[in-house]
Short mmCIF file of C-alpha atoms and ligand atoms in Angstrom, two decimals:
data_model
loop_
_atom_site.label_atom_id
_atom_site.label_comp_id
_atom_site.label_asym_id
_atom_site.label_seq_id
_atom_site.Cartn_x
_atom_site.Cartn_y
_atom_site.Cartn_z
CA MET A 1 -85.30 -5.48 12.98
CA SER A 2 -84.91 -8.00 10.23
CA ASP A 3 -84.03 -5.44 7.55
CA THR A 4 -80.70 -4.67 9.20
CA LEU A 5 -78.00 -6.73 10.84
CA TRP A 6 -77.40 -6.86 14.58
CA TRP A 7 -74.21 -4.83 14.37
CA GLN A 8 -76.04 -2.11 12.48
CA HIS A 9 -78.99 -1.52 14.80
CA GLY A 10 -77.33 -2.69 18.03
CA THR A 11 -75.19 -0.89 20.59
CA ILE A 12 -71.74 -2.20 21.51
CA TYR A 13 -70.45 -2.04 25.10
CA GLN A 14 -66.70 -2.22 25.65
CA ILE A 15 -65.42 -4.04 28.72
CA TYR A 16 -61.85 -3.72 29.91
CA PRO A 17 -61.72 -7.11 31.62
CA ARG A 18 -59.17 -6.20 34.30
CA SER A 19 -61.61 -3.62 35.60
CA PHE A 20 -65.17 -4.87 35.26
CA GLN A 21 -65.63 -7.43 38.04
CA ASP A 22 -63.21 -9.49 40.10
CA SER A 23 -64.76 -12.87 40.98
CA ASN A 24 -61.80 -14.52 42.72
CA GLY A 25 -60.47 -11.86 45.07
CA ASP A 26 -57.15 -11.07 43.39
CA GLY A 27 -57.98 -7.43 42.71
CA ILE A 28 -58.14 -7.99 38.93
CA GLY A 29 -61.32 -8.49 36.93
CA ASP A 30 -61.96 -11.77 35.13
CA LEU A 31 -64.31 -13.56 32.72
CA GLU A 32 -66.41 -15.10 35.48
CA GLY A 33 -66.83 -11.60 36.91
CA ILE A 34 -68.19 -10.39 33.59
CA ARG A 35 -70.59 -13.34 33.55
CA GLN A 36 -71.86 -12.46 37.02
CA ARG A 37 -72.53 -8.90 35.88
CA LEU A 38 -74.48 -9.84 32.75
CA PRO A 39 -77.84 -9.09 34.42
CA TYR A 40 -76.69 -5.46 34.62
CA LEU A 41 -75.91 -5.31 30.89
CA ILE A 42 -79.26 -6.89 30.10
CA TRP A 43 -80.99 -4.34 32.34
CA LEU A 44 -79.05 -1.50 30.69
CA GLY A 45 -80.09 -2.68 27.24
CA VAL A 46 -76.89 -3.01 25.23
CA ASP A 47 -76.76 -5.51 22.38
CA ALA A 48 -73.15 -6.62 22.11
CA VAL A 49 -70.19 -6.87 24.43
CA TRP A 50 -66.65 -6.25 23.21
CA ILE A 51 -64.04 -7.54 25.63
CA SER A 52 -60.48 -6.18 25.49
CA PRO A 53 -57.80 -8.93 25.32
CA PHE A 54 -57.85 -11.77 27.86
CA TYR A 55 -55.35 -14.07 26.08
CA PRO A 56 -52.23 -15.43 27.80
CA SER A 57 -49.88 -12.48 28.10
CA PRO A 58 -46.95 -11.22 30.16
CA MET A 59 -49.12 -8.05 30.46
CA ALA A 60 -46.39 -5.65 29.38
CA ASP A 61 -49.23 -3.75 27.67
CA PHE A 62 -52.04 -5.34 29.70
CA GLY A 63 -53.01 -8.03 27.25
CA TYR A 64 -52.21 -6.19 24.02
CA ASP A 65 -49.02 -8.29 24.07
CA VAL A 66 -50.37 -11.73 23.24
CA ALA A 67 -48.35 -14.88 23.95
CA ASP A 68 -51.00 -17.33 22.69
CA TYR A 69 -53.94 -16.32 20.49
CA CYS A 70 -56.03 -19.37 21.34
CA ASP A 71 -56.31 -19.48 25.12
CA VAL A 72 -57.26 -17.50 28.20
CA ASP A 73 -54.72 -16.02 30.62
CA PRO A 74 -55.08 -17.60 34.08
CA ILE A 75 -55.58 -14.09 35.51
CA PHE A 76 -58.85 -13.95 33.59
CA GLY A 77 -59.86 -17.62 33.95
CA THR A 78 -59.98 -20.58 31.62
CA LEU A 79 -61.43 -21.55 28.25
CA GLU A 80 -64.27 -23.17 30.20
CA ASP A 81 -65.01 -19.80 31.83
CA PHE A 82 -64.98 -18.28 28.37
CA ASP A 83 -67.44 -20.86 27.06
CA ARG A 84 -69.75 -20.29 30.03
CA LEU A 85 -69.62 -16.54 29.49
CA SER A 86 -70.21 -16.88 25.78
CA ALA A 87 -73.17 -19.22 26.35
CA ASP A 88 -74.78 -16.82 28.84
CA ILE A 89 -74.23 -13.81 26.59
CA HIS A 90 -75.92 -15.63 23.75
CA LYS A 91 -78.71 -16.92 25.98
CA ALA A 92 -79.45 -13.29 26.81
CA GLY A 93 -79.76 -12.54 23.11
CA MET A 94 -76.54 -10.52 23.09
CA LYS A 95 -73.48 -10.82 20.87
CA LEU A 96 -69.84 -11.26 21.81
CA ILE A 97 -66.97 -9.39 20.14
CA LEU A 98 -63.34 -10.18 20.92
CA ASP A 99 -60.28 -8.00 20.61
CA PHE A 100 -57.88 -9.38 18.00
CA VAL A 101 -54.30 -8.11 18.18
CA PRO A 102 -52.62 -9.07 14.89
CA ASN A 103 -50.04 -6.31 14.41
CA HIS A 104 -47.67 -7.63 17.05
CA THR A 105 -47.24 -10.49 19.46
CA SER A 106 -45.61 -10.57 22.86
CA ASP A 107 -41.85 -11.12 22.76
CA ARG A 108 -42.67 -14.26 24.77
CA HIS A 109 -44.85 -15.70 22.03
CA PRO A 110 -43.29 -19.02 20.86
CA TRP A 111 -43.21 -17.62 17.30
CA PHE A 112 -40.94 -14.76 18.35
CA GLN A 113 -38.86 -16.97 20.60
CA GLU A 114 -38.18 -19.17 17.59
CA SER A 115 -37.69 -16.20 15.28
CA ARG A 116 -34.97 -14.65 17.39
CA ILE A 117 -32.85 -17.82 17.75
CA SER A 118 -30.99 -17.41 14.45
CA ARG A 119 -31.06 -15.61 11.13
CA ASP A 120 -31.97 -18.95 9.54
CA SER A 121 -34.86 -19.72 11.82
CA PRO A 122 -37.95 -20.83 9.87
CA LYS A 123 -39.84 -18.14 11.79
CA ARG A 124 -37.23 -15.40 11.16
CA ASP A 125 -39.33 -13.77 8.46
CA TRP A 126 -42.46 -13.83 10.62
CA TYR A 127 -41.16 -10.63 12.20
CA ILE A 128 -39.36 -7.59 10.82
CA TRP A 129 -35.61 -8.04 11.26
CA ARG A 130 -33.00 -5.76 9.68
CA ASP A 131 -29.26 -5.17 9.83
CA PRO A 132 -28.07 -2.11 11.70
CA ALA A 133 -27.53 1.11 9.76
CA PRO A 134 -23.89 1.65 8.67
CA ASP A 135 -23.23 3.54 11.93
CA GLY A 136 -24.57 0.62 13.95
CA GLY A 137 -27.79 2.47 14.81
CA PRO A 138 -31.37 1.47 14.00
CA PRO A 139 -32.28 0.64 10.37
CA ASN A 140 -34.50 3.73 10.00
CA ASN A 141 -35.86 6.69 11.96
CA TRP A 142 -39.24 5.26 12.95
CA ILE A 143 -40.44 6.06 16.45
CA SER A 144 -42.40 3.79 18.77
CA ASN A 145 -45.95 4.85 19.67
CA PHE A 146 -44.81 4.74 23.28
CA GLY A 147 -41.70 6.86 22.64
CA GLY A 148 -38.09 6.05 21.70
CA SER A 149 -36.81 4.21 18.64
CA ALA A 150 -39.14 1.59 17.20
CA TRP A 151 -36.15 -0.73 16.72
CA GLN A 152 -34.61 -3.04 19.30
CA PHE A 153 -31.15 -4.51 18.84
CA ASP A 154 -30.90 -8.23 19.54
CA GLU A 155 -27.35 -9.23 20.53
CA ALA A 156 -27.75 -12.92 19.71
CA THR A 157 -28.08 -12.43 15.96
CA GLY A 158 -26.76 -8.88 15.55
CA GLN A 159 -29.94 -7.48 14.00
CA TYR A 160 -32.71 -5.12 15.02
CA TYR A 161 -36.42 -6.02 15.17
CA TYR A 162 -39.22 -3.54 14.64
CA HIS A 163 -41.85 -2.76 17.28
CA ALA A 164 -44.45 -0.04 16.67
CA PHE A 165 -45.31 -0.18 20.38
CA LEU A 166 -43.22 -1.63 23.26
CA LYS A 167 -40.05 -3.58 22.63
CA GLU A 168 -41.98 -6.43 24.28
CA GLN A 169 -44.43 -6.21 21.33
CA PRO A 170 -42.49 -7.14 18.16
CA ASP A 171 -44.43 -6.46 14.95
CA LEU A 172 -45.40 -9.44 12.84
CA ASN A 173 -44.51 -9.40 9.15
CA TRP A 174 -47.90 -9.45 7.43
CA ARG A 175 -46.22 -9.57 4.02
CA ASN A 176 -45.40 -13.20 4.85
CA PRO A 177 -48.34 -15.48 3.84
CA GLU A 178 -47.51 -17.94 6.62
CA VAL A 179 -48.23 -15.23 9.17
CA ARG A 180 -51.57 -14.52 7.52
CA TRP A 181 -52.56 -18.18 7.53
CA ALA A 182 -51.59 -18.64 11.17
CA MET A 183 -53.61 -15.58 12.16
CA HIS A 184 -56.61 -16.70 10.10
CA ASP A 185 -56.53 -19.95 12.05
CA ALA A 186 -56.61 -17.95 15.28
CA LEU A 187 -59.71 -16.14 14.03
CA ARG A 188 -61.35 -19.44 13.13
CA PHE A 189 -60.53 -20.85 16.56
CA TRP A 190 -62.78 -18.21 18.16
CA LEU A 191 -65.36 -18.11 15.37
CA ASP A 192 -65.82 -21.86 15.78
CA ARG A 193 -66.36 -21.24 19.50
CA GLY A 194 -69.19 -18.90 18.60
CA VAL A 195 -67.83 -15.36 18.82
CA ASP A 196 -69.73 -12.86 16.72
CA GLY A 197 -66.89 -10.66 15.60
CA PHE A 198 -63.63 -8.91 16.31
CA ARG A 199 -62.36 -5.46 17.06
CA VAL A 200 -59.00 -5.53 15.32
CA ASP A 201 -56.25 -3.68 17.15
CA VAL A 202 -54.29 -1.01 15.18
CA ILE A 203 -55.44 -2.50 11.88
CA TRP A 204 -53.98 0.38 9.86
CA HIS A 205 -50.50 -0.59 11.08
CA LEU A 206 -50.39 -4.11 9.66
CA ILE A 207 -48.37 -3.34 6.53
CA LYS A 208 -45.29 -1.13 6.49
CA ASP A 209 -43.42 0.33 3.54
CA ALA A 210 -41.67 -2.52 1.71
CA ASP A 211 -38.37 -0.59 1.76
CA LEU A 212 -38.83 0.70 5.30
CA ARG A 213 -38.00 4.24 4.18
CA ASP A 214 -37.44 6.95 6.77
CA ASN A 215 -40.53 8.90 7.80
CA PRO A 216 -40.35 12.63 6.99
CA ILE A 217 -39.95 15.20 9.76
CA ASN A 218 -43.22 16.78 10.93
CA PRO A 219 -42.77 20.55 10.56
CA ALA A 220 -45.72 21.21 12.89
CA TYR A 221 -44.31 19.21 15.82
CA GLU A 222 -44.48 20.89 19.22
CA PRO A 223 -42.48 19.74 22.24
CA HIS A 224 -45.54 19.00 24.41
CA GLN A 225 -46.64 16.38 21.87
CA ARG A 226 -45.77 12.72 22.03
CA GLU A 227 -42.43 11.80 20.53
CA LEU A 228 -44.17 9.83 17.75
CA ASN A 229 -45.39 13.14 16.33
CA ARG A 230 -41.85 14.34 15.57
CA LEU A 231 -42.26 12.46 12.28
CA LEU A 232 -45.13 12.08 9.83
CA GLU A 233 -46.15 8.44 9.71
CA VAL A 234 -46.02 8.27 5.94
CA HIS A 235 -44.21 4.95 5.56
CA SER A 236 -44.85 3.11 8.84
CA CYS A 237 -48.61 2.64 8.54
CA ASP A 238 -51.71 3.12 6.33
CA GLN A 239 -50.00 1.54 3.31
CA PRO A 240 -52.14 0.65 0.26
CA GLU A 241 -51.39 -3.08 0.59
CA VAL A 242 -53.07 -3.22 4.00
CA HIS A 243 -56.48 -3.36 2.32
CA GLU A 244 -55.73 -6.72 0.76
CA VAL A 245 -54.79 -8.10 4.18
CA ILE A 246 -58.02 -6.80 5.68
CA ALA A 247 -60.08 -8.21 2.80
CA GLU A 248 -58.54 -11.62 3.52
CA MET A 249 -59.47 -11.36 7.19
CA ARG A 250 -62.96 -10.36 6.18
CA ALA A 251 -63.16 -13.38 3.89
CA VAL A 252 -62.45 -15.60 6.90
CA LEU A 253 -65.41 -14.02 8.72
CA GLU A 254 -67.56 -14.54 5.63
CA GLU A 255 -67.09 -18.30 6.09
CA TYR A 256 -69.52 -17.79 9.02
CA ASP A 257 -72.90 -16.07 9.35
CA GLU A 258 -73.32 -12.43 10.31
CA ARG A 259 -69.98 -11.84 11.99
CA VAL A 260 -68.59 -8.34 12.31
CA LEU A 261 -65.13 -6.95 11.59
CA ILE A 262 -64.36 -3.69 13.36
CA GLY A 263 -61.08 -1.89 12.77
CA GLU A 264 -59.26 0.36 15.22
CA ILE A 265 -58.09 3.20 13.01
CA TYR A 266 -56.92 6.67 14.03
CA LEU A 267 -56.94 8.48 10.68
CA PRO A 268 -58.62 11.54 9.23
CA ILE A 269 -62.05 10.96 7.67
CA GLU A 270 -60.99 10.74 4.04
CA ARG A 271 -58.34 8.11 4.76
CA LEU A 272 -60.57 6.24 7.19
CA MET A 273 -63.12 5.59 4.46
CA ALA A 274 -60.70 3.40 2.49
CA TYR A 275 -61.00 0.86 5.31
CA TYR A 276 -64.51 -0.10 4.24
CA GLY A 277 -62.59 -1.70 1.38
CA ASP A 278 -63.23 -2.01 -2.32
CA ASP A 279 -66.87 -3.07 -2.79
CA LEU A 280 -67.23 -2.88 1.00
CA LYS A 281 -65.09 -5.99 1.43
CA GLY A 282 -62.94 -4.49 4.18
CA ALA A 283 -63.93 -3.73 7.76
CA HIS A 284 -67.69 -3.55 8.37
CA LEU A 285 -67.03 -0.78 10.86
CA PRO A 286 -63.81 1.21 10.68
CA PHE A 287 -64.01 2.83 14.11
CA ASN A 288 -64.97 6.49 13.87
CA PHE A 289 -63.10 8.35 16.62
CA GLN A 290 -64.02 11.85 15.46
CA LEU A 291 -65.95 12.67 18.64
CA LEU A 292 -63.04 11.60 20.82
CA GLN A 293 -60.69 14.01 19.22
CA SER A 294 -62.71 17.09 18.42
CA ALA A 295 -63.41 20.25 20.36
CA TRP A 296 -66.86 20.17 21.99
CA ASP A 297 -68.23 22.92 19.81
CA ALA A 298 -71.61 22.71 18.09
CA ARG A 299 -70.53 24.17 14.75
CA HIS A 300 -67.44 22.03 14.62
CA ILE A 301 -69.30 18.82 15.51
CA ASP A 302 -72.10 19.65 13.09
CA ASN A 303 -69.49 19.96 10.34
CA LEU A 304 -67.78 16.77 11.18
CA ILE A 305 -71.04 14.79 11.26
CA ARG A 306 -71.92 16.16 7.83
CA GLU A 307 -68.43 15.54 6.53
CA TYR A 308 -68.44 11.97 7.84
CA GLU A 309 -71.91 11.22 6.46
CA THR A 310 -70.96 12.64 3.06
CA ALA A 311 -67.65 10.77 2.90
CA LEU A 312 -69.17 7.33 3.64
CA PRO A 313 -68.98 4.98 0.69
CA GLU A 314 -72.30 3.88 -0.80
CA GLY A 315 -73.68 1.21 1.56
CA GLY A 316 -70.98 1.79 4.19
CA TRP A 317 -72.46 1.69 7.69
CA PRO A 318 -71.52 4.54 10.06
CA ASN A 319 -70.45 4.22 13.68
CA TRP A 320 -69.58 6.53 16.58
CA VAL A 321 -67.36 6.17 19.64
CA LEU A 322 -67.28 8.39 22.76
CA GLY A 323 -64.70 6.63 24.86
CA ASN A 324 -62.27 3.75 25.07
CA HIS A 325 -59.44 2.40 27.21
CA ASP A 326 -56.87 4.64 25.50
CA GLN A 327 -58.64 7.99 25.91
CA ALA A 328 -59.57 10.32 28.74
CA ARG A 329 -63.08 9.74 30.12
CA ILE A 330 -65.73 11.76 28.30
CA ALA A 331 -67.35 12.97 31.56
CA ASP A 332 -64.01 14.34 32.62
CA ARG A 333 -63.46 16.14 29.36
CA LEU A 334 -66.95 17.67 29.18
CA GLY A 335 -68.13 17.84 32.79
CA PRO A 336 -71.26 16.15 34.17
CA ALA A 337 -73.86 18.33 32.42
CA GLN A 338 -72.43 17.95 28.93
CA ALA A 339 -71.76 14.24 29.55
CA ARG A 340 -75.57 13.89 29.40
CA VAL A 341 -75.72 15.81 26.14
CA ALA A 342 -72.93 13.59 24.78
CA ALA A 343 -74.91 10.47 25.73
CA LEU A 344 -77.90 11.78 23.83
CA LEU A 345 -75.73 12.58 20.83
CA LEU A 346 -74.01 9.18 20.78
CA LEU A 347 -77.33 7.34 20.96
CA THR A 348 -79.23 9.39 18.41
CA LEU A 349 -76.62 9.71 15.67
CA ARG A 350 -76.96 7.43 12.68
CA GLY A 351 -74.63 4.47 13.06
CA THR A 352 -73.54 1.84 15.55
CA PRO A 353 -72.66 3.38 18.93
CA THR A 354 -69.84 2.00 21.04
CA LEU A 355 -70.09 2.73 24.72
CA TYR A 356 -67.10 2.39 27.08
CA TYR A 357 -67.82 0.71 30.45
CA GLY A 358 -68.40 3.21 33.23
CA ASP A 359 -69.17 6.13 30.91
CA GLU A 360 -72.84 5.40 31.56
CA ILE A 361 -72.37 6.36 35.22
CA GLY A 362 -70.14 9.32 34.38
CA MET A 363 -66.88 7.82 35.61
CA VAL A 364 -64.10 10.38 35.45
CA GLN A 365 -60.31 10.25 35.37
CA VAL A 366 -59.21 8.71 38.67
CA PRO A 367 -55.98 10.19 40.07
CA ILE A 368 -53.18 7.60 40.10
CA PRO A 369 -50.43 8.13 42.69
CA PRO A 370 -46.97 7.82 41.08
CA GLU A 371 -46.19 4.55 42.87
CA ARG A 372 -49.35 2.93 41.45
CA VAL A 373 -48.82 3.82 37.78
CA GLN A 374 -49.34 0.75 35.61
CA ASP A 375 -49.48 2.02 32.03
CA PRO A 376 -46.21 1.35 30.15
CA TRP A 377 -46.77 4.45 28.03
CA GLU A 378 -46.74 6.66 31.15
CA LYS A 379 -43.62 4.85 32.32
CA ASN A 380 -41.88 5.53 28.96
CA GLU A 381 -43.02 9.13 28.49
CA PRO A 382 -43.83 10.26 32.04
CA GLY A 383 -45.64 13.42 33.04
CA LEU A 384 -46.88 14.45 29.60
CA GLY A 385 -50.47 13.47 30.28
CA PHE A 386 -50.48 10.20 28.34
CA ASN A 387 -51.26 7.92 31.29
CA ARG A 388 -54.17 5.67 30.34
CA ASP A 389 -54.67 4.27 33.86
CA PRO A 390 -57.10 7.02 35.00
CA ALA A 391 -59.64 5.82 32.41
CA ARG A 392 -59.13 2.12 33.19
CA THR A 393 -60.06 2.03 36.87
CA PRO A 394 -62.52 -0.50 38.34
CA MET A 395 -66.18 -0.22 37.47
CA GLN A 396 -67.97 1.50 40.33
CA TRP A 397 -70.85 -0.77 41.31
CA ASP A 398 -71.59 0.63 44.76
CA GLU A 399 -70.23 2.78 47.56
CA SER A 400 -68.41 0.05 49.48
CA ALA A 401 -64.66 0.16 50.11
CA HIS A 402 -63.76 -1.62 46.88
CA VAL A 403 -66.83 -0.29 45.03
CA GLY A 404 -68.37 -3.76 44.64
CA PHE A 405 -65.60 -4.63 42.17
CA SER A 406 -63.48 -6.79 44.46
CA THR A 407 -63.05 -7.93 48.02
CA VAL A 408 -59.45 -6.66 48.09
CA GLU A 409 -57.57 -3.52 47.01
CA PRO A 410 -57.93 -3.47 43.19
CA TRP A 411 -55.06 -3.25 40.70
CA LEU A 412 -55.87 0.44 40.11
CA PRO A 413 -57.37 2.81 42.67
CA VAL A 414 -61.12 3.30 42.89
CA ASP A 415 -62.92 6.61 43.07
CA HIS A 416 -64.81 7.61 46.22
CA ARG A 417 -65.09 11.33 45.56
CA GLU A 418 -68.82 11.32 44.67
CA SER A 419 -71.26 9.16 46.58
CA ASN A 420 -73.57 8.76 43.59
CA ARG A 421 -71.03 7.89 40.93
CA ASN A 422 -71.89 4.20 41.02
CA VAL A 423 -74.46 1.83 39.59
CA ALA A 424 -76.35 1.16 42.83
CA ALA A 425 -77.00 4.85 43.56
CA GLN A 426 -77.86 5.79 39.99
CA LYS A 427 -80.25 2.87 39.51
CA GLN A 428 -82.36 4.37 42.33
CA ASP A 429 -82.37 7.85 40.86
CA ARG A 430 -84.50 8.37 37.79
CA SER A 431 -82.71 11.61 36.97
CA SER A 432 -79.26 9.96 36.93
CA LEU A 433 -76.96 9.67 33.92
CA LEU A 434 -77.35 5.89 34.11
CA CYS A 435 -81.14 6.11 33.83
CA LEU A 436 -80.74 8.54 30.93
CA TYR A 437 -78.54 6.01 29.13
CA LYS A 438 -81.01 3.24 29.84
CA ARG A 439 -83.91 5.30 28.51
CA LEU A 440 -81.95 6.28 25.40
CA LEU A 441 -81.04 2.66 24.72
CA GLU A 442 -84.67 1.66 25.19
CA LEU A 443 -85.85 4.38 22.82
CA ARG A 444 -83.27 3.40 20.24
CA ARG A 445 -84.58 -0.15 20.35
CA GLU A 446 -88.21 0.96 20.16
CA ARG A 447 -87.94 3.51 17.38
CA LYS A 448 -86.31 2.46 14.13
CA ALA A 449 -85.80 6.05 13.00
CA LEU A 450 -83.27 6.47 15.82
CA SER A 451 -81.24 3.37 15.06
CA ILE A 452 -81.43 2.80 11.33
CA GLY A 453 -83.23 5.90 10.06
CA ARG A 454 -81.82 8.50 7.68
CA TYR A 455 -79.74 11.35 9.02
CA VAL A 456 -80.95 14.75 7.83
CA PRO A 457 -78.87 17.80 8.74
CA VAL A 458 -80.67 20.80 10.24
CA THR A 459 -79.31 24.33 10.11
CA ALA A 460 -78.72 25.84 13.54
CA GLU A 461 -76.51 28.51 15.07
CA GLY A 462 -74.24 29.13 18.02
CA ASP A 463 -74.13 26.31 20.55
CA ILE A 464 -77.07 24.46 19.06
CA LEU A 465 -76.56 21.22 17.21
CA ALA A 466 -79.63 19.83 15.48
CA PHE A 467 -80.45 17.05 13.05
CA ARG A 468 -83.31 14.81 12.10
CA ARG A 469 -83.67 11.06 11.99
CA GLU A 470 -86.35 9.57 9.76
CA HIS A 471 -87.63 6.12 8.87
CA ASP A 472 -90.93 5.43 7.12
CA GLU A 473 -93.52 7.51 9.00
CA GLU A 474 -91.28 8.10 12.02
CA ARG A 475 -89.56 11.47 12.20
CA PHE A 476 -87.47 12.85 15.05
CA LEU A 477 -85.74 16.14 15.60
CA ILE A 478 -82.68 16.05 17.84
CA VAL A 479 -81.68 19.37 19.40
CA LEU A 480 -78.65 19.73 21.65
CA ASN A 481 -77.30 22.76 23.46
CA LEU A 482 -73.54 22.34 23.80
CA GLY A 483 -73.15 25.67 25.56
CA SER A 484 -73.90 27.33 28.88
CA THR A 485 -76.63 29.81 27.90
CA THR A 486 -80.20 29.44 26.63
CA HIS A 487 -80.66 29.43 22.87
CA ARG A 488 -83.64 29.36 20.56
CA LEU A 489 -84.30 27.24 17.53
CA MET A 490 -87.03 28.15 15.10
CA LEU A 491 -88.95 25.21 13.70
CA ASP A 492 -89.99 25.47 10.06
CA GLU A 493 -93.43 26.88 9.51
CA GLY A 494 -96.13 24.36 10.30
CA VAL A 495 -93.75 21.91 11.98
CA ARG A 496 -95.01 20.59 15.31
CA GLY A 497 -93.76 17.95 17.64
CA HIS A 498 -93.64 16.68 21.17
CA VAL A 499 -90.79 15.95 23.54
CA VAL A 500 -89.96 12.27 23.88
CA LEU A 501 -86.85 12.63 25.99
CA SER A 502 -84.96 15.49 27.59
CA CYS A 503 -81.52 15.67 29.24
CA LEU A 504 -82.79 18.13 31.84
CA GLY A 505 -86.02 16.34 32.61
CA ARG A 506 -88.48 18.37 30.56
CA GLU A 507 -91.87 16.62 30.59
CA ALA A 508 -92.23 13.96 27.93
CA GLY A 509 -95.26 14.84 25.83
CA ASP A 510 -94.67 18.61 25.91
CA GLU A 511 -95.99 20.03 22.64
CA LEU A 512 -93.60 22.18 20.61
CA SER A 513 -94.08 24.48 17.64
CA GLY A 514 -92.66 27.80 16.42
CA THR A 515 -89.60 28.79 18.43
CA ILE A 516 -88.19 26.29 20.94
CA GLU A 517 -86.18 27.49 23.92
CA ILE A 518 -83.28 25.25 24.71
CA PRO A 519 -81.65 25.94 28.08
CA ALA A 520 -77.92 25.40 28.65
CA ASN A 521 -76.97 21.69 28.69
CA GLU A 522 -80.36 20.60 27.37
CA GLY A 523 -80.74 17.90 24.79
CA LEU A 524 -84.12 17.00 23.33
CA VAL A 525 -85.49 14.16 21.31
CA VAL A 526 -88.60 15.56 19.66
CA GLU A 527 -91.03 13.42 17.69
CA LEU A 528 -92.37 15.41 14.78
CA ALA A 529 -96.09 15.31 14.06
CA ASP A 530 -96.26 16.04 10.37
C1 GLC B 601 -54.24 -0.24 20.57
C2 GLC B 601 -54.84 -0.52 21.91
C3 GLC B 601 -53.91 0.00 22.96
C4 GLC B 601 -52.60 -0.73 22.85
C5 GLC B 601 -52.04 -0.61 21.43
C6 GLC B 601 -50.94 -1.59 21.20
O1 GLC B 601 -54.16 1.11 20.30
O2 GLC B 601 -56.11 0.02 22.00
O3 GLC B 601 -54.43 -0.16 24.25
O4 GLC B 601 -51.67 -0.22 23.76
O5 GLC B 601 -53.02 -0.87 20.46
O6 GLC B 601 -51.46 -2.89 21.09
#
């Protein structure tokens, strides 16, 4: 598809490296494990692999606390393993996207170690240090994303440092040009090694209010919410100056061919759009998490698709995400029948889809006994339902004791509750979720209208969500039933089509015209005749 770039027509597959494949029998996944499983990703038909962090790290936040941006943690392997993996990914015609974590380092990073030695350290201003408030407390009221004050007092020099996440993750000071240059060099290190792009962690956090003003109280806060929500994050993130920082990062990628910059951004649609940047010189793909956060209601989703499409800047490329390592599994949230409908939606919407490992076999939240909890967020704010471990469990390859992931007990428990919730079983079963994903990915590759075609809204009612995708002569109608009863959709006069794919196994080729009956949990891709 030479008229679009790979990251526009391709599908991205996210791998959480601790949980994809263990190749050395330590119960934790690694780069060599990913390499061994590449034939599966080729079979499935994804185009790019995004790997969550594998850099040297004390693992306080499982790799999102980086101690060296330019190496591989021994748990995951070596730089040679990385090069082998990268070569094989590219040999297969796929692309490789890394996770870049620029907002904070680990407190063990040599930069922070140097920064904390004295107030005169040359690296002092690489982080955000402030004197205590007059009462000796933290410099302002900001709250950590994982609960508690976002400030940590450091006895040695009598100042506090700021950490938007764990105290083991001090925030870098991106207002300091030296920090920017050092981080650009880290990007170049991987770009020179051949990576095709980055997913940038919490990119909207990089710049904070210059005066570090208190955040206002959130009047809508309710006690069951995370502590962070007690305040409105007016001054601690999404500051106007962040766009300049992102444009500079983008400029580094522009030194190379066809690399992609993806930003992790949890913001409402209108604020999200700013992250495409002036003249589209920001992130190529500011992650669109709307589907992760919204009620599974046809009218609501229809509105948000329209709203998102309308809000996109001219030339801005859309994208959609159904799951990631921070959110509950989609199949758990929707149940197995609607998980199929969700797959069809993700892979027929206009824009780059990102698929989270295991969602293609319908992995659900795996119960974690209290003594096996790993997630630092759950440890900080226990029992409120924030544990991210249940969505990070080992990929279920087969039915064996350790699900084909490892030869020993894995770092998180595996799920044996359903005998067919694994790759081996679902590969054999043409009606499985996995085979539906594979067929959808195939269709998306075959038919340009589905990947790069226009999105045309279609009016529908009740539980029915419908839209069209069109490119040149190709025209498709997508009809989804998000509810549990049969509905009807009336095609416009004279419109005819035939079924290309159905969630419930309706015969491909079935001719449709007039009123279409759409049973509960059905999703149809219909090719229109004229
Ligand atoms: C991002 C990551 C999340 C991590 C946090 C801090 O939101 O996706 O896993 O805990 O940043 O780095």
